[in-house]
Coordinates of C-alpha atoms in Angstrom, one line a residue:
M1 CA 104.9 129.2 94.5
I2 CA 104.2 130.9 97.8
E3 CA 104.6 129.1 101.0
F4 CA 103.2 130.3 104.3
Y5 CA 104.6 128.7 107.5
M6 CA 102.3 128.3 110.5
I7 CA 103.2 127.3 114.0
S8 CA 101.2 124.1 114.6
R9 CA 102.4 122.6 117.9
L10 CA 102.7 124.8 120.9
H11 CA 101.7 124.5 124.6
R12 CA 98.9 126.7 125.8
R13 CA 98.1 127.7 129.3
P14 CA 94.5 128.3 130.5
V15 CA 93.7 132.0 130.0
N16 CA 90.7 133.5 131.8
A17 CA 88.7 136.4 130.4
A18 CA 90.5 139.0 132.3
T19 CA 93.9 137.8 130.9
R20 CA 92.5 137.6 127.4
R21 CA 91.3 141.2 127.6
A22 CA 94.7 142.3 129.0
S23 CA 96.6 140.7 126.3
G24 CA 94.2 141.7 123.6
T25 CA 94.7 138.2 122.0
A26 CA 92.9 135.0 122.5
P27 CA 94.8 131.7 122.1
P28 CA 93.8 129.8 118.9
A29 CA 91.4 127.0 119.6
A30 CA 92.9 124.9 116.8
L31 CA 96.3 124.6 118.6
A32 CA 96.1 121.5 120.8
P33 CA 98.5 121.0 123.7
V34 CA 101.5 118.7 123.0
P35 CA 102.7 116.2 125.6
A36 CA 105.9 117.5 127.0
A37 CA 109.0 115.5 126.2
P38 CA 111.1 114.4 129.2
A39 CA 112.9 117.5 130.4
P40 CA 116.7 117.4 129.6
A41 CA 119.3 117.2 132.4
R42 CA 119.9 120.8 133.7
S43 CA 122.8 120.0 136.0
A44 CA 125.3 121.2 133.5
I45 CA 123.6 124.5 132.6
H46 CA 123.2 127.4 135.1
C47 CA 121.2 130.6 134.3
E48 CA 121.5 134.1 135.7
V49 CA 120.2 137.5 135.0
L50 CA 122.3 140.6 134.1
T51 CA 120.6 144.0 134.6
D52 CA 123.7 146.3 134.4
L53 CA 124.8 147.5 130.9
D54 CA 128.5 147.4 132.0
A55 CA 128.2 143.7 132.7
V56 CA 126.5 143.2 129.3
E57 CA 129.3 145.0 127.6
A58 CA 131.8 142.8 129.3
L59 CA 130.0 139.8 128.0
A60 CA 129.8 141.1 124.4
P61 CA 132.9 139.3 123.1
R62 CA 131.6 135.9 124.2
W63 CA 128.1 136.8 123.0
E64 CA 129.6 137.6 119.6
A65 CA 131.5 134.2 119.5
L66 CA 128.2 132.4 120.3
L67 CA 126.4 134.3 117.7
E68 CA 128.7 133.0 115.0
R69 CA 127.7 129.4 116.0
S70 CA 124.0 130.2 116.0
R71 CA 121.3 130.4 113.4
C72 CA 120.4 134.0 114.5
N73 CA 120.6 137.1 112.3
R74 CA 124.1 138.5 112.8
A75 CA 122.9 142.1 113.3
F76 CA 119.5 141.9 115.0
S77 CA 120.8 139.3 117.6
S78 CA 124.1 141.0 118.2
P79 CA 125.1 142.6 121.5
R80 CA 125.7 145.8 119.7
W81 CA 122.0 146.0 118.7
F82 CA 120.9 145.1 122.2
L83 CA 123.3 147.7 123.9
A84 CA 122.4 150.4 121.4
S85 CA 118.6 149.8 122.0
C86 CA 119.0 150.0 125.7
Q87 CA 121.2 153.2 125.5
V88 CA 118.8 155.1 123.4
M89 CA 115.8 154.1 125.5
P90 CA 117.1 154.3 129.1
E91 CA 113.6 154.1 130.4
R92 CA 113.7 150.4 129.5
R93 CA 115.6 148.3 132.0
P94 CA 117.9 145.6 130.6
Y95 CA 117.1 142.1 131.7
L96 CA 119.6 139.7 130.0
V97 CA 119.1 136.1 130.9
V98 CA 122.3 134.2 130.4
A99 CA 122.9 130.4 130.4
R100 CA 126.4 129.0 131.2
R101 CA 127.8 125.5 131.1
G102 CA 130.7 125.8 133.5
R103 CA 132.6 128.9 132.3
E104 CA 131.3 128.6 128.8
L105 CA 128.5 130.9 127.6
A106 CA 125.7 128.5 126.4
G107 CA 122.9 130.9 125.6
V108 CA 121.5 134.5 125.8
L109 CA 117.9 135.7 126.0
P110 CA 118.2 139.5 125.5
L111 CA 115.2 141.1 127.2
W112 CA 114.3 144.5 128.5
V113 CA 111.5 145.6 130.8
D114 CA 108.9 148.3 130.3
A115 CA 108.3 149.5 133.8
A116 CA 105.0 151.2 132.8
S117 CA 103.3 148.1 131.5
R118 CA 105.5 145.7 133.6
T119 CA 106.2 143.7 130.4
A120 CA 109.4 142.0 129.5
E121 CA 110.1 141.5 125.8
F122 CA 113.1 141.4 123.4
G123 CA 115.2 144.4 123.8
A124 CA 116.0 145.1 120.2
L125 CA 114.4 148.2 118.5
L126 CA 113.5 147.9 114.9
S127 CA 114.6 144.3 114.7
D128 CA 112.6 142.1 112.2
Y129 CA 113.6 138.8 113.8
N130 CA 114.2 138.0 117.5
D131 CA 115.4 134.8 119.2
V132 CA 117.5 133.2 122.0
V133 CA 121.2 133.2 120.9
A134 CA 122.5 129.7 121.3
D135 CA 124.8 127.2 119.6
A136 CA 122.9 125.4 116.8
A137 CA 124.4 122.1 118.2
A138 CA 123.2 122.8 121.7
P139 CA 119.5 123.7 121.6
E140 CA 119.1 122.7 125.3
A141 CA 120.3 126.1 126.3
A142 CA 117.2 127.7 124.9
V143 CA 115.1 125.3 126.9
A144 CA 117.0 126.3 130.1
L145 CA 116.7 129.9 129.4
L146 CA 112.9 129.9 128.7
D147 CA 112.3 127.7 131.8
F148 CA 114.3 130.0 134.0
A149 CA 113.1 133.4 132.6
G150 CA 109.7 133.2 134.2
R151 CA 110.8 131.8 137.5
A152 CA 113.7 134.1 138.3
P153 CA 113.1 137.2 140.5
H154 CA 111.6 139.7 138.0
P155 CA 110.3 143.2 137.8
F156 CA 107.5 142.3 135.4
D157 CA 104.1 140.6 135.2
R158 CA 104.1 139.6 131.5
L159 CA 106.8 138.0 129.4
V160 CA 106.1 138.3 125.6
L161 CA 108.5 137.1 122.9
R162 CA 107.7 138.7 119.6
Q163 CA 108.6 138.3 115.9
L164 CA 109.8 134.7 116.1
R165 CA 110.7 132.7 112.9
P166 CA 109.2 129.2 112.6
D167 CA 112.7 127.8 112.9
S168 CA 113.6 129.9 116.0
Y169 CA 115.2 128.3 119.1
C170 CA 112.3 129.7 121.1
L171 CA 109.6 127.7 119.1
Q172 CA 111.7 124.6 119.0
A173 CA 112.2 124.7 122.7
L174 CA 108.5 124.9 123.8
P175 CA 107.6 121.3 123.3
R176 CA 110.4 120.4 125.8
L177 CA 109.0 122.7 128.5
A178 CA 106.4 121.7 131.1
P179 CA 102.8 122.0 129.9
G180 CA 101.4 125.4 130.3
I181 CA 104.6 127.3 130.1
G182 CA 103.8 129.1 126.8
R183 CA 101.0 130.1 124.6
H184 CA 100.8 131.2 121.0
L185 CA 99.6 134.7 120.1
F186 CA 98.3 135.4 116.6
D187 CA 100.7 137.4 114.4
S188 CA 99.6 138.5 111.0
R189 CA 103.1 139.7 110.0
V190 CA 104.8 138.0 107.1
C191 CA 108.3 138.2 105.6
P192 CA 108.6 137.8 101.8
Y193 CA 111.9 136.1 100.6
A194 CA 113.3 134.5 97.5
R195 CA 115.0 131.2 97.4
L196 CA 118.1 131.7 95.4
P197 CA 119.8 129.5 92.7
A198 CA 123.5 129.5 92.0
S199 CA 123.6 132.7 90.0
C200 CA 121.7 135.9 89.5
A201 CA 121.1 135.3 85.9
E202 CA 119.5 132.0 86.8
Y203 CA 117.3 133.8 89.4
L204 CA 116.2 136.4 86.8
R205 CA 115.1 133.7 84.5
T206 CA 112.5 132.7 87.1
R207 CA 111.0 136.2 87.2
G208 CA 108.5 137.6 84.7
E209 CA 109.6 139.3 81.5
R210 CA 108.2 142.6 82.7
L211 CA 110.6 142.6 85.7
R212 CA 113.5 141.7 83.5
K213 CA 112.7 144.4 80.9
G214 CA 112.1 147.0 83.6
L215 CA 115.4 146.2 85.2
R216 CA 117.3 146.5 81.9
N217 CA 115.7 149.8 81.2
A218 CA 116.5 151.1 84.7
A219 CA 120.1 150.1 84.3
N220 CA 120.3 151.8 80.9
R221 CA 118.8 155.0 82.2
A222 CA 121.2 155.1 85.2
A223 CA 124.2 154.4 82.9
R224 CA 123.3 157.3 80.6
Q225 CA 123.6 159.5 83.7
G226 CA 126.9 157.8 84.8
A227 CA 125.3 156.1 87.7
A228 CA 125.5 152.4 88.9
V229 CA 125.2 150.3 92.1
R230 CA 128.0 148.8 93.9
E231 CA 128.7 147.4 97.4
L232 CA 130.2 149.9 99.7
T233 CA 132.9 149.4 102.3
P234 CA 133.6 150.9 105.6
A235 CA 136.4 152.9 103.9
D236 CA 133.7 154.5 101.6
L237 CA 131.7 155.6 104.7
P238 CA 134.1 156.1 107.6
G239 CA 133.2 157.0 111.1
G240 CA 129.6 158.3 111.4
A241 CA 129.1 158.8 107.7
L242 CA 127.0 155.7 107.2
P243 CA 124.1 156.8 109.5
D244 CA 124.2 160.4 108.1
A245 CA 124.1 159.1 104.5
F246 CA 121.4 156.5 105.3
L247 CA 119.1 158.9 107.2
G248 CA 119.5 161.6 104.6
L249 CA 118.5 159.4 101.7
H250 CA 115.8 157.7 103.7
D251 CA 114.3 161.1 104.5
A252 CA 114.5 162.1 100.9
R253 CA 112.6 158.9 99.9
F254 CA 110.0 158.7 102.6
G255 CA 109.9 162.0 104.5
G256 CA 107.7 161.9 107.6
R257 CA 106.1 158.5 106.6
S258 CA 109.0 156.6 108.0
C259 CA 109.6 155.1 111.5
F260 CA 112.9 157.0 111.4
D261 CA 111.0 160.2 111.8
A262 CA 111.0 159.2 115.5
P263 CA 114.2 160.7 117.2
V264 CA 114.9 157.5 119.2
H265 CA 115.1 155.5 116.0
R266 CA 117.5 158.0 114.5
R267 CA 119.7 157.7 117.6
L268 CA 119.5 153.9 117.2
A269 CA 120.7 154.1 113.6
A270 CA 123.6 156.4 114.6
A271 CA 124.7 154.1 117.4
V272 CA 124.3 150.7 115.8
L273 CA 125.2 151.0 112.1
P274 CA 128.8 152.0 112.2
P275 CA 130.1 149.2 114.5
L276 CA 128.0 146.5 112.8
F277 CA 129.2 147.7 109.3
A278 CA 132.9 147.8 110.5
A279 CA 132.4 144.2 112.0
G280 CA 130.9 142.8 108.8
R281 CA 127.5 142.1 110.4
L282 CA 125.8 143.9 107.5
K283 CA 126.4 144.9 104.0
V284 CA 125.6 148.3 102.4
F285 CA 124.9 148.9 98.7
G286 CA 125.0 152.3 97.2
L287 CA 123.8 153.9 93.9
L288 CA 126.6 156.3 92.9
R289 CA 127.2 158.8 90.2
G290 CA 130.9 159.3 90.4
T291 CA 131.5 159.8 94.1
E292 CA 127.9 161.2 94.7
L293 CA 125.8 158.7 96.7
L294 CA 122.2 158.9 95.4
G295 CA 120.7 155.7 96.8
I296 CA 121.4 153.3 99.7
D297 CA 120.2 150.0 101.2
I298 CA 121.3 148.5 104.6
C299 CA 121.4 144.7 104.5
P300 CA 122.0 142.6 107.7
L301 CA 123.5 139.2 107.2
A302 CA 122.2 135.9 108.5
P303 CA 123.9 132.5 108.2
N304 CA 122.0 131.6 105.0
S305 CA 120.5 134.9 103.9
L306 CA 121.0 138.5 103.0
C307 CA 118.3 140.7 104.5
V308 CA 117.0 144.0 103.0
W309 CA 116.3 146.2 106.2
N310 CA 115.9 149.8 105.1
G311 CA 117.1 152.3 102.5
G312 CA 116.3 155.3 100.4
F313 CA 117.3 157.3 97.4
A314 CA 117.4 160.9 96.2
R315 CA 114.5 162.3 94.2
E316 CA 116.6 162.6 91.0
A317 CA 117.3 158.8 91.2
A318 CA 113.6 157.9 91.1
P319 CA 113.3 157.9 87.3
W320 CA 116.1 155.3 87.2
S321 CA 114.1 152.9 89.4
A322 CA 116.8 153.0 92.1
G323 CA 115.1 150.4 94.2
K324 CA 115.1 147.9 91.5
L325 CA 118.8 148.5 90.8
L326 CA 119.7 148.1 94.4
L327 CA 117.7 144.8 94.8
A328 CA 119.3 143.3 91.6
A329 CA 122.8 144.0 93.1
E330 CA 121.9 142.5 96.4
I331 CA 120.6 139.3 94.8
A332 CA 123.8 139.1 92.7
C333 CA 125.9 139.5 95.9
A334 CA 123.8 136.9 97.9
C335 CA 124.3 134.4 94.9
E336 CA 128.0 135.1 94.8
L337 CA 128.2 134.4 98.6
G338 CA 126.4 131.1 98.1
L339 CA 123.5 132.2 100.4
A340 CA 120.2 130.4 100.1
E341 CA 117.9 133.4 100.4
L342 CA 117.3 137.1 99.8
D343 CA 115.0 138.1 102.7
L344 CA 112.9 141.3 102.4
L345 CA 111.9 141.1 106.0
V346 CA 108.6 142.2 107.6
G347 CA 105.9 143.6 105.3
A348 CA 104.2 142.1 102.1
E349 CA 104.4 145.3 100.1
N350 CA 103.6 144.9 96.4
Y351 CA 107.1 145.8 95.3
K352 CA 108.6 143.0 97.3
L353 CA 106.3 140.4 95.9
G354 CA 107.6 140.9 92.4
W355 CA 111.0 139.7 93.6
T356 CA 110.2 137.0 96.0
S357 CA 108.8 133.5 95.8
H358 CA 107.8 132.6 99.4
L359 CA 106.3 134.1 102.5
R360 CA 107.5 133.4 106.0
G361 CA 104.9 133.7 108.9
L362 CA 106.1 135.0 112.3
A363 CA 104.8 134.1 115.7
D364 CA 104.6 135.8 119.1
L365 CA 104.7 133.8 122.3
E366 CA 103.7 134.5 125.9
L367 CA 105.5 132.6 128.6
A368 CA 104.0 132.0 132.0
V369 CA 105.5 134.2 134.8
Q370 CA 105.6 132.9 138.3
P371 CA 104.3 135.4 140.9
P372 CA 107.0 136.9 143.0
A373 CA 107.4 135.2 146.5
P374 CA 105.7 137.2 149.2
R375 CA 108.0 139.3 151.3
G376 CA 108.5 138.8 155.0

């Protein structure tokens, strides 16, 4: 069974023809405005904006602690991913909106600003999921952050939040904002995922015989060559060895057809993968023949899922169906960890659909931006 989640209840603000042409997207007529719930008391939450990366770096330990209490992806929503994205694209200005309750960090909205288009958006290159980072038990922080973001002094004219899951803090906060604060933008992207039972064997019984037979044959071909998949540790790939290994095998698999053909994306991988791997924010699976690494997958963790982000394999591993062997090992790992899902992230490619049972739709949102106060 395939489920497709749609966003059915969001506020819309009036959009004239000029704004519609500028955004390139008209608001869907079927989405009726929802009466706003009474605004929560804001007295205990105070918001501010950080635009200096040294200040963001100083906040990182508390951001990491907050991330552990959130529903957000542990890699994509981490301060390391934001800092690395800003460092490899210095032309984008960091604009981190922070919510505090007294001295406690209550929420983070990690944005950056494109000065050329005067647009603010999530500051996370190559992130499949974006969101406010907040404690799952305190969603009012997301309401305060979204309410504040468009009213604070700002160097942008548009504020667009892209690639939001249906269960994101951003979408859940919108009905609690004043009418007209946000509008839905159509997003055709989907993320295939598999709901996992208690064991990999039980999962495989839900798949077709063709997939099971293909997996057995692939494992046998690899075994005859002395190759097998296992989870790698930071000791296997110390220092900067992970990005080098990943990019080399990714290039071997995709060549110039990959987004990692762009130098800025290669710099991101080099900056972000080692610290996240060392911190346990992602898992790495390798196809090895002895000590020779012939295939790799990078898998960020979320509270209830293992996500398959990017990978690659050497040409000589293609006859062993290296991708199938890696996915099977990742499903086994996710089941052993008691995770509810294996998430193959953005893109409904055919190879993904054979492994997954559901599709998750994503949403983009545009928040109203208050014009800056006139000078003088």
